[in-house]
Amino acid sequence: MAGGGEEEAKLLGTWASPFVLRAQLALSFKGVSFENVNEDLCNKSDLLLRSNPVHKAVPVLIHNGRPVCESLVILQYVDETFGGPPLLPADPYERAIARFWAAFIMDKLVAPWQKVFTTKTEEEKAEWMEQTLAAVDVLEGGLKECSKGGSFFGGDNVGYVDVVLGGAVPWIYGTEALCGTRLFDTSRVPLLAAWLERFGALDVAKAVMADVPTRLVELAKMKRAEAAAGAAASLPFDC
Amino acid sequence: MADVMLLDFWASPFGQRCRIALAEKGVAYEYSEQNLEQKSELLLRSNPVHKKIPVLLHGGRPVCESLIILTYIDEAWPEMMPLLPRDPYARAQARFWANYIDNKIVDCQTRLLTTKGEAQEQAKKDMIGALKTLDSELGDKDYFGGQAFGFVDVAFVTLTPWFYTYEKYGDFSVEEHCPRIVAWAARCRERESVAKALTDPEKVYEIVQEEYGAN
């Protein structure tokens, strides 16, 4: 829908969150100018608590003074409100397929992947990593199905699923630095490995991700050193 | 094969969502009861990733995951009885609350019914909290979206027969904490699509006890 969004758009977020990053990617791919408001999750702002009283979490998009919460909800809102290239395809069936893979990434890939960083024992970490890798294998099939020979889940152009997965790109590099595991290894998942390179090379992606991959890798190395010294594992955007 | 087919299980609240949506839209379809102990070739072929019901087959093409199916039904048959509102902000609200129901309520339900002791106490507190949040969101409206029966109503109403089971397992009264939700559920049940789809609450309790052991 063209012309709907000249008014102010503000995104409450944190620098490392893949959920925030995917919202930033969506806004950027759509050419929307917005303000990033950095939240300290150990000291949540009144604005955040007022805007997302149910979950008290980021990202929150505030547009025309009204809050939209949850990254996938934000993505669809951005797609429907602002002009610019559509993230979701026009055909209802193709939209359903895109939503399916977005849900898969959330539930089957990101969920166990986060647990790799939050569980304590090496055994548990290994189990969650196995589940994460199993999901990556399935996602390779999803990319094949969605891309129809193109470079992205959206086909020739970046689409909804690319943006959903795109938020996790810095974490792919961070995971390799922290755990030594290459999630999108070219010998196991060649399509996803190629996707990672192509997506990362896009001007919009580079601008949005900026130095997040480097910072995450540095943070990962620091955490690894801390863990070796006996400190508990944690995600960098936890309190 | 009929043009529209629903692979489903009679007692599934997720499958029931799809049945309600199809009925509200006046879409003719073939209902196919699935054996979840011995999954059919058709089910495994149609949902190879999750191997779960419900699956909607339209022109032979599968759509999986109940909320995605609801959205698909709304978009594929847009002229009749829209489930999602037109306005993007209102749509965002509807999606937010449907996700809340799928994540929060379903998680509390699982913990309430399958744990004991302290864990169950916590599940009960969380469930009451979640139901109250929904009660507050509904407020004085007839339906979650306002005056018309819609997306969030379809997503939530199929869980209402489970209230009786929550009450038995958690030893609390849903009506005491959420009178507006209870009134809303009764209002929804006046719709033929809903009345036909919902499982009897006593039957739900029976199934749960068989599945998870008596409370």
Coordinates of C-alpha atoms in Angstrom, one line a residue:
Chain A
M1 CA 0.0 0.0 0.0
A2 CA 1.8 3.2 -1.2
G3 CA 2.0 6.4 0.7
G4 CA 0.8 5.0 4.0
G5 CA 3.8 5.7 6.1
E6 CA 5.4 9.2 5.9
E7 CA 4.8 9.6 9.6
E8 CA 7.4 8.8 12.2
A9 CA 8.6 5.2 12.7
K10 CA 10.6 4.2 15.7
L11 CA 12.0 0.8 16.4
L12 CA 12.7 -0.2 20.0
G13 CA 15.5 -2.8 20.1
T14 CA 18.9 -4.0 21.1
W15 CA 22.0 -4.3 18.9
A16 CA 22.4 -8.0 18.9
S17 CA 18.9 -9.4 18.7
P18 CA 18.1 -11.3 15.5
F19 CA 14.4 -10.4 16.0
V20 CA 15.2 -6.7 16.1
L21 CA 17.6 -7.1 13.2
R22 CA 14.9 -8.7 11.0
A23 CA 12.6 -5.8 11.7
Q24 CA 15.4 -3.4 10.7
L25 CA 16.0 -5.4 7.5
A26 CA 12.3 -5.3 6.6
L27 CA 12.0 -1.5 7.1
S28 CA 15.2 -1.0 5.1
F29 CA 14.3 -3.2 2.2
K30 CA 11.0 -1.3 2.0
G31 CA 12.9 2.0 2.0
V32 CA 11.3 3.3 5.2
S33 CA 13.2 5.8 7.3
F34 CA 13.0 5.0 11.0
E35 CA 14.7 5.8 14.2
N36 CA 16.5 3.0 16.2
V37 CA 15.9 3.4 19.9
N38 CA 18.3 1.3 21.9
E39 CA 16.8 -0.5 25.0
D40 CA 18.7 -1.6 28.0
L41 CA 16.9 -4.9 28.8
C42 CA 18.2 -4.7 32.4
N43 CA 16.5 -1.4 32.8
K44 CA 13.5 -1.3 30.5
S45 CA 12.2 2.1 29.5
D46 CA 8.7 3.4 30.3
L47 CA 8.1 3.6 26.6
L48 CA 8.9 -0.1 26.1
L49 CA 6.8 -1.2 29.1
R50 CA 3.9 0.9 27.9
S51 CA 4.2 -0.2 24.3
N52 CA 4.6 -4.0 25.0
P53 CA 3.0 -4.6 28.4
V54 CA 2.2 -8.2 27.6
H55 CA 5.8 -9.4 26.7
K56 CA 7.9 -6.4 27.7
A57 CA 10.3 -7.5 24.9
V58 CA 11.9 -6.0 21.8
P59 CA 11.4 -5.4 18.9
V60 CA 8.6 -3.0 19.1
L61 CA 7.7 -0.8 16.1
I62 CA 6.0 2.5 17.0
H63 CA 4.3 4.0 13.9
N64 CA 2.0 7.0 14.2
G65 CA 2.4 6.6 17.9
R66 CA 0.9 3.1 17.9
P67 CA 3.0 0.0 18.9
V68 CA 3.3 -3.2 16.9
C69 CA 5.0 -6.1 18.7
E70 CA 6.5 -9.4 17.7
S71 CA 9.0 -9.6 14.8
L72 CA 6.8 -11.5 12.4
V73 CA 3.8 -9.3 13.1
I74 CA 6.0 -6.3 12.5
L75 CA 7.3 -7.7 9.2
Q76 CA 3.8 -8.2 7.9
Y77 CA 2.6 -4.8 9.2
V78 CA 5.6 -3.1 7.4
D79 CA 4.8 -5.0 4.2
E80 CA 1.2 -4.0 4.3
T81 CA 1.6 -0.4 5.3
F82 CA 4.6 1.0 3.4
G83 CA 5.3 1.1 -0.3
G84 CA 8.4 -0.4 -1.8
P85 CA 9.0 -3.9 -3.1
P86 CA 6.6 -6.5 -1.5
L87 CA 8.1 -8.9 0.9
L88 CA 5.2 -11.4 0.7
P89 CA 4.2 -12.7 -2.8
A90 CA 0.7 -11.8 -4.1
D91 CA -0.6 -15.4 -4.6
P92 CA -2.3 -16.8 -1.4
Y93 CA -0.7 -20.2 -1.8
E94 CA 2.8 -18.8 -2.1
R95 CA 2.1 -16.6 0.9
A96 CA 1.1 -19.6 2.9
I97 CA 4.4 -21.4 1.9
A98 CA 6.4 -18.3 2.9
R99 CA 4.6 -18.1 6.3
F100 CA 5.2 -21.8 6.8
W101 CA 9.0 -21.4 6.4
A102 CA 9.0 -18.3 8.6
A103 CA 7.2 -20.3 11.3
F104 CA 9.6 -23.2 10.8
I105 CA 12.6 -20.9 11.2
M106 CA 11.1 -19.5 14.5
D107 CA 9.9 -22.7 16.0
K108 CA 12.4 -25.3 14.8
L109 CA 15.6 -23.5 14.1
V110 CA 15.8 -20.4 16.3
A111 CA 14.3 -22.0 19.4
P112 CA 16.8 -24.9 19.8
W113 CA 19.6 -22.6 18.6
Q114 CA 19.0 -20.1 21.4
K115 CA 19.1 -23.0 23.9
V116 CA 22.6 -23.8 22.7
F117 CA 23.6 -20.6 24.4
T118 CA 21.4 -20.7 27.5
T119 CA 21.7 -24.3 28.7
K120 CA 24.5 -25.1 31.1
T121 CA 25.9 -28.5 30.4
E122 CA 28.0 -29.5 27.4
E123 CA 25.7 -32.5 26.9
E124 CA 22.6 -30.3 26.7
K125 CA 24.3 -27.9 24.4
A126 CA 25.3 -30.7 22.1
E127 CA 21.7 -32.0 22.0
W128 CA 20.3 -28.6 21.1
M129 CA 23.0 -28.1 18.5
E130 CA 22.0 -31.4 16.9
Q131 CA 18.4 -30.3 16.8
T132 CA 19.5 -26.9 15.3
L133 CA 21.5 -28.7 12.6
A134 CA 18.6 -31.1 11.8
A135 CA 16.4 -28.0 11.3
V136 CA 19.1 -26.5 9.0
D137 CA 19.0 -29.6 6.9
V138 CA 15.2 -29.3 6.5
L139 CA 15.5 -25.6 5.7
E140 CA 17.8 -26.4 2.8
G141 CA 14.8 -28.3 1.3
G142 CA 12.7 -25.2 2.0
L143 CA 15.1 -23.0 0.2
K144 CA 15.0 -25.3 -2.8
E145 CA 11.2 -25.3 -2.8
C146 CA 10.8 -21.5 -2.4
S147 CA 13.6 -20.2 -4.6
K148 CA 12.5 -22.0 -7.8
G149 CA 16.0 -21.6 -9.1
G150 CA 16.5 -18.0 -7.9
S151 CA 18.9 -16.8 -5.3
F152 CA 16.6 -16.2 -2.5
F153 CA 13.6 -17.7 -0.7
G154 CA 11.7 -14.9 -2.4
G155 CA 12.9 -16.2 -5.8
D156 CA 14.9 -13.6 -7.7
N157 CA 14.3 -11.0 -5.1
V158 CA 14.5 -10.8 -1.3
G159 CA 11.3 -11.8 0.3
Y160 CA 9.7 -12.4 3.7
V161 CA 11.6 -15.6 4.5
D162 CA 14.9 -14.0 3.5
V163 CA 14.3 -11.2 5.9
V164 CA 13.2 -13.6 8.7
L165 CA 16.3 -15.7 8.3
G166 CA 18.4 -12.6 7.6
G167 CA 18.1 -11.4 11.2
A168 CA 20.1 -14.5 12.2
V169 CA 23.0 -13.9 9.8
P170 CA 25.3 -12.3 12.4
W171 CA 24.5 -15.2 14.8
I172 CA 25.6 -17.7 12.2
Y173 CA 29.1 -16.1 12.3
G174 CA 28.8 -15.7 16.1
T175 CA 28.0 -19.4 16.5
E176 CA 31.0 -20.4 14.6
A177 CA 33.2 -18.2 16.8
L178 CA 31.6 -19.4 20.0
C179 CA 31.0 -23.1 19.3
G180 CA 33.2 -23.9 16.3
T181 CA 30.1 -25.1 14.4
R182 CA 29.5 -23.8 10.9
L183 CA 25.7 -23.9 10.7
F184 CA 25.5 -23.2 6.9
D185 CA 28.4 -25.4 5.9
T186 CA 28.7 -25.7 2.1
S187 CA 29.3 -29.4 2.1
R188 CA 26.1 -30.1 4.0
V189 CA 23.7 -27.4 2.9
P190 CA 25.2 -25.8 -0.3
L191 CA 22.0 -23.8 -1.2
L192 CA 22.0 -22.1 2.3
A193 CA 25.7 -21.5 2.2
A194 CA 25.3 -19.7 -1.1
W195 CA 22.3 -17.8 0.2
L196 CA 24.3 -16.6 3.2
E197 CA 27.0 -15.2 0.9
R198 CA 24.5 -13.6 -1.5
F199 CA 22.3 -12.1 1.3
G200 CA 25.3 -10.8 3.1
A201 CA 26.6 -9.1 0.0
L202 CA 23.4 -7.0 -0.6
D203 CA 23.9 -3.3 0.0
V204 CA 20.8 -3.1 2.3
A205 CA 21.9 -6.1 4.3
K206 CA 25.4 -4.8 4.7
A207 CA 24.2 -1.4 5.8
V208 CA 21.7 -2.8 8.4
M209 CA 24.0 -5.5 9.8
A210 CA 26.9 -3.0 9.8
D211 CA 29.4 -4.1 12.5
V212 CA 27.0 -6.5 14.3
P213 CA 28.7 -9.7 12.9
T214 CA 32.1 -8.4 14.1
R215 CA 30.8 -7.3 17.5
L216 CA 29.0 -10.7 18.0
V217 CA 32.2 -12.6 17.1
E218 CA 34.2 -10.5 19.5
L219 CA 31.5 -11.0 22.2
A220 CA 31.5 -14.7 21.4
K221 CA 35.2 -15.0 21.9
M222 CA 34.9 -13.1 25.2
K223 CA 32.1 -15.4 26.4
R224 CA 34.2 -18.4 25.4
A225 CA 37.0 -17.1 27.5
E226 CA 34.6 -16.4 30.4
A227 CA 33.1 -19.9 30.1
A228 CA 36.6 -21.4 30.2
A229 CA 37.1 -19.5 33.4
G230 CA 33.8 -20.9 34.8
A231 CA 31.2 -18.2 34.1
A232 CA 27.7 -19.2 33.1
A233 CA 26.6 -18.9 29.4
S234 CA 24.2 -16.2 28.4
L235 CA 22.9 -14.5 25.4
P236 CA 24.3 -11.0 24.9
F237 CA 20.8 -9.5 24.9
D238 CA 19.7 -11.1 28.1
C239 CA 19.7 -9.1 31.3
Chain B
M1 CA -10.1 -35.9 -4.8
A2 CA -12.4 -33.0 -3.9
D3 CA -11.1 -29.6 -4.8
V4 CA -10.8 -28.8 -1.0
M5 CA -10.0 -31.4 1.5
L6 CA -9.2 -31.2 5.2
L7 CA -6.9 -33.8 6.8
D8 CA -7.9 -33.6 10.5
F9 CA -8.6 -35.4 13.8
W10 CA -12.0 -35.1 15.3
A11 CA -10.9 -33.8 18.7
S12 CA -8.2 -31.4 17.5
P13 CA -8.9 -27.8 18.5
F14 CA -6.4 -26.8 15.7
G15 CA -8.3 -28.7 13.1
Q16 CA -11.6 -27.3 14.4
R17 CA -10.3 -23.8 13.7
C18 CA -10.1 -24.7 10.0
R19 CA -13.6 -26.3 10.0
I20 CA -15.1 -23.2 11.5
A21 CA -13.3 -20.9 9.0
L22 CA -14.4 -23.1 6.0
A23 CA -18.0 -23.2 7.3
E24 CA -18.1 -19.4 7.8
K25 CA -16.8 -18.9 4.3
G26 CA -19.4 -21.3 2.9
V27 CA -16.6 -23.4 1.3
A28 CA -17.5 -27.0 0.4
Y29 CA -14.9 -29.5 1.4
E30 CA -14.2 -33.1 2.0
Y31 CA -13.4 -33.9 5.7
S32 CA -10.8 -36.7 6.0
E33 CA -10.5 -38.2 9.5
Q34 CA -6.8 -39.2 10.1
N35 CA -5.5 -42.0 12.2
L36 CA -2.7 -40.3 14.2
E37 CA -1.3 -43.7 15.4
Q38 CA -0.9 -44.9 11.8
K39 CA -0.4 -41.8 9.7
S40 CA -1.6 -42.1 6.1
E41 CA 0.6 -41.8 3.0
L42 CA -1.4 -38.7 2.1
L43 CA -0.8 -37.0 5.4
L44 CA 2.9 -37.8 5.3
R45 CA 3.2 -36.6 1.7
S46 CA 1.3 -33.5 2.5
N47 CA 3.1 -32.5 5.6
P48 CA 6.5 -34.2 5.4
V49 CA 8.1 -31.6 7.7
H50 CA 5.8 -31.9 10.8
K51 CA 3.6 -34.9 9.9
K52 CA 0.7 -33.3 11.7
I53 CA -2.9 -32.4 11.2
P54 CA -4.6 -30.2 10.2
V55 CA -3.6 -30.0 6.6
L56 CA -5.8 -28.2 4.1
L57 CA -5.5 -29.5 0.5
H58 CA -6.7 -27.0 -2.1
G59 CA -6.4 -28.3 -5.7
G60 CA -4.1 -30.9 -4.3
R61 CA -1.7 -28.4 -2.8
P62 CA -1.1 -28.6 1.0
V63 CA -1.3 -25.8 3.5
C64 CA -0.1 -26.7 7.0
E65 CA -0.3 -25.1 10.5
S66 CA -3.7 -24.0 11.6
L67 CA -3.2 -20.2 11.8
I68 CA -1.5 -20.3 8.4
I69 CA -4.4 -22.3 7.1
L70 CA -6.9 -19.7 8.6
T71 CA -5.0 -16.9 6.9
Y72 CA -4.9 -18.9 3.6
I73 CA -8.7 -19.6 3.8
D74 CA -9.3 -15.8 4.4
E75 CA -7.1 -14.9 1.4
A76 CA -8.3 -17.6 -1.0
W77 CA -12.0 -16.8 -0.4
P78 CA -11.9 -13.1 0.3
E79 CA -15.4 -12.1 -0.7
M80 CA -17.3 -14.0 2.0
M81 CA -17.1 -13.3 5.8
P82 CA -13.6 -11.7 6.1
L83 CA -11.8 -13.1 9.2
L84 CA -9.0 -10.5 9.3
P85 CA -9.8 -6.8 9.2
R86 CA -8.7 -4.6 6.3
D87 CA -6.7 -2.1 8.3
P88 CA -3.0 -3.1 8.7
Y89 CA -2.8 -2.0 12.3
A90 CA -5.9 -3.9 13.3
R91 CA -4.5 -6.9 11.4
A92 CA -1.3 -6.7 13.4
Q93 CA -3.3 -6.7 16.6
A94 CA -5.2 -9.8 15.5
R95 CA -2.0 -11.6 14.6
F96 CA -0.4 -10.7 17.9
W97 CA -3.3 -12.1 19.9
A98 CA -3.6 -15.2 17.8
N99 CA 0.1 -15.9 18.4
Y100 CA -0.4 -15.2 22.1
I101 CA -3.1 -17.9 22.2
D102 CA -1.0 -20.4 20.3
N103 CA 2.2 -19.7 22.3
K104 CA 1.0 -18.8 25.8
I105 CA -2.3 -20.7 26.3
V106 CA -1.1 -23.8 24.6
D107 CA 2.1 -23.9 26.6
C108 CA 0.3 -23.3 29.9
Q109 CA -2.2 -26.0 29.0
T110 CA 0.5 -28.5 28.3
R111 CA 2.2 -27.8 31.6
L112 CA -1.1 -27.7 33.6
L113 CA -2.1 -31.1 32.3
T114 CA 1.2 -32.9 32.4
T115 CA 3.0 -31.7 35.5
K116 CA 2.5 -32.1 39.2
G117 CA 3.4 -30.3 42.4
E118 CA 5.2 -27.0 42.2
A119 CA 5.4 -27.1 38.4
Q120 CA 1.7 -27.5 38.1
E121 CA 1.0 -24.7 40.6
Q122 CA 3.1 -22.4 38.5
A123 CA 1.3 -23.6 35.3
K124 CA -2.0 -22.8 37.0
K125 CA -0.9 -19.3 37.9
D126 CA 0.4 -18.7 34.4
M127 CA -2.8 -20.1 32.9
I128 CA -5.0 -17.8 35.0
G129 CA -2.7 -14.9 34.2
A130 CA -2.9 -15.6 30.5
L131 CA -6.7 -16.0 30.5
K132 CA -7.1 -12.8 32.4
T133 CA -4.9 -11.0 29.9
L134 CA -7.2 -12.2 27.2
D135 CA -10.3 -11.3 29.2
S136 CA -8.9 -7.8 29.6
E137 CA -8.1 -7.6 25.9
L138 CA -11.6 -8.7 25.0
G139 CA -13.0 -6.1 27.4
D140 CA -16.6 -5.1 26.7
K141 CA -16.4 -5.9 23.0
D142 CA -18.7 -8.7 21.5
Y143 CA -15.7 -10.3 19.8
F144 CA -11.9 -9.8 19.9
G145 CA -11.9 -7.8 16.7
G146 CA -14.9 -5.6 17.8
Q147 CA -18.4 -6.2 16.4
A148 CA -17.7 -9.0 14.0
F149 CA -16.6 -12.6 14.6
G150 CA -13.1 -12.9 13.3
F151 CA -9.6 -14.3 13.3
V152 CA -8.8 -14.2 17.0
D153 CA -12.3 -15.6 17.9
V154 CA -11.7 -18.6 15.6
A155 CA -8.2 -19.1 17.0
F156 CA -9.4 -19.1 20.6
V157 CA -12.9 -20.5 20.6
T158 CA -11.8 -24.1 19.9
L159 CA -9.8 -24.1 23.1
T160 CA -12.8 -23.1 25.2
P161 CA -14.1 -26.7 25.6
W162 CA -10.8 -27.3 27.4
F163 CA -11.7 -24.8 30.2
Y164 CA -13.5 -27.6 32.0
T165 CA -10.4 -29.7 31.9
Y166 CA -8.2 -26.8 33.0
E167 CA -10.6 -26.3 36.0
K168 CA -10.5 -30.0 37.0
Y169 CA -6.7 -30.2 36.8
G170 CA -6.0 -26.8 38.2
D171 CA -8.8 -26.6 40.7
F172 CA -10.0 -23.1 39.8
S173 CA -12.9 -21.5 38.1
V174 CA -12.4 -19.9 34.7
E175 CA -15.6 -17.9 35.1
E176 CA -14.5 -16.4 38.4
H177 CA -11.4 -15.0 36.8
C178 CA -12.6 -14.3 33.3
P179 CA -16.4 -13.7 33.2
R180 CA -16.2 -11.9 29.9
I181 CA -14.3 -14.7 28.2
V182 CA -17.0 -17.2 29.4
A183 CA -19.8 -14.9 28.0
W184 CA -17.9 -14.5 24.8
A185 CA -17.5 -18.3 24.4
A186 CA -21.3 -18.7 24.8
R187 CA -21.9 -16.0 22.2
C188 CA -19.6 -17.8 19.8
R189 CA -21.3 -21.1 20.4
E190 CA -24.5 -19.6 19.0
R191 CA -22.9 -19.7 15.6
E192 CA -23.7 -22.9 13.7
S193 CA -20.1 -23.2 12.5
V194 CA -18.8 -23.1 16.1
A195 CA -21.4 -25.3 17.6
K196 CA -20.8 -28.0 15.1
A197 CA -17.0 -28.0 15.4
L198 CA -16.5 -27.9 19.2
T199 CA -15.9 -31.1 21.2
D200 CA -18.1 -31.6 24.2
P201 CA -16.1 -30.4 27.3
E202 CA -16.8 -33.6 29.2
K203 CA -15.4 -35.5 26.2
V204 CA -12.2 -33.4 26.2
Y205 CA -11.7 -34.2 29.9
E206 CA -12.1 -37.9 29.1
I207 CA -9.6 -37.8 26.3
V208 CA -7.1 -35.8 28.4
Q209 CA -7.3 -38.3 31.2
E210 CA -6.8 -41.2 28.8
E211 CA -3.8 -39.4 27.2
Y212 CA -2.1 -38.1 30.3
G213 CA -3.4 -40.2 33.1
A214 CA -6.1 -39.2 35.6
N215 CA -5.5 -35.9 37.6

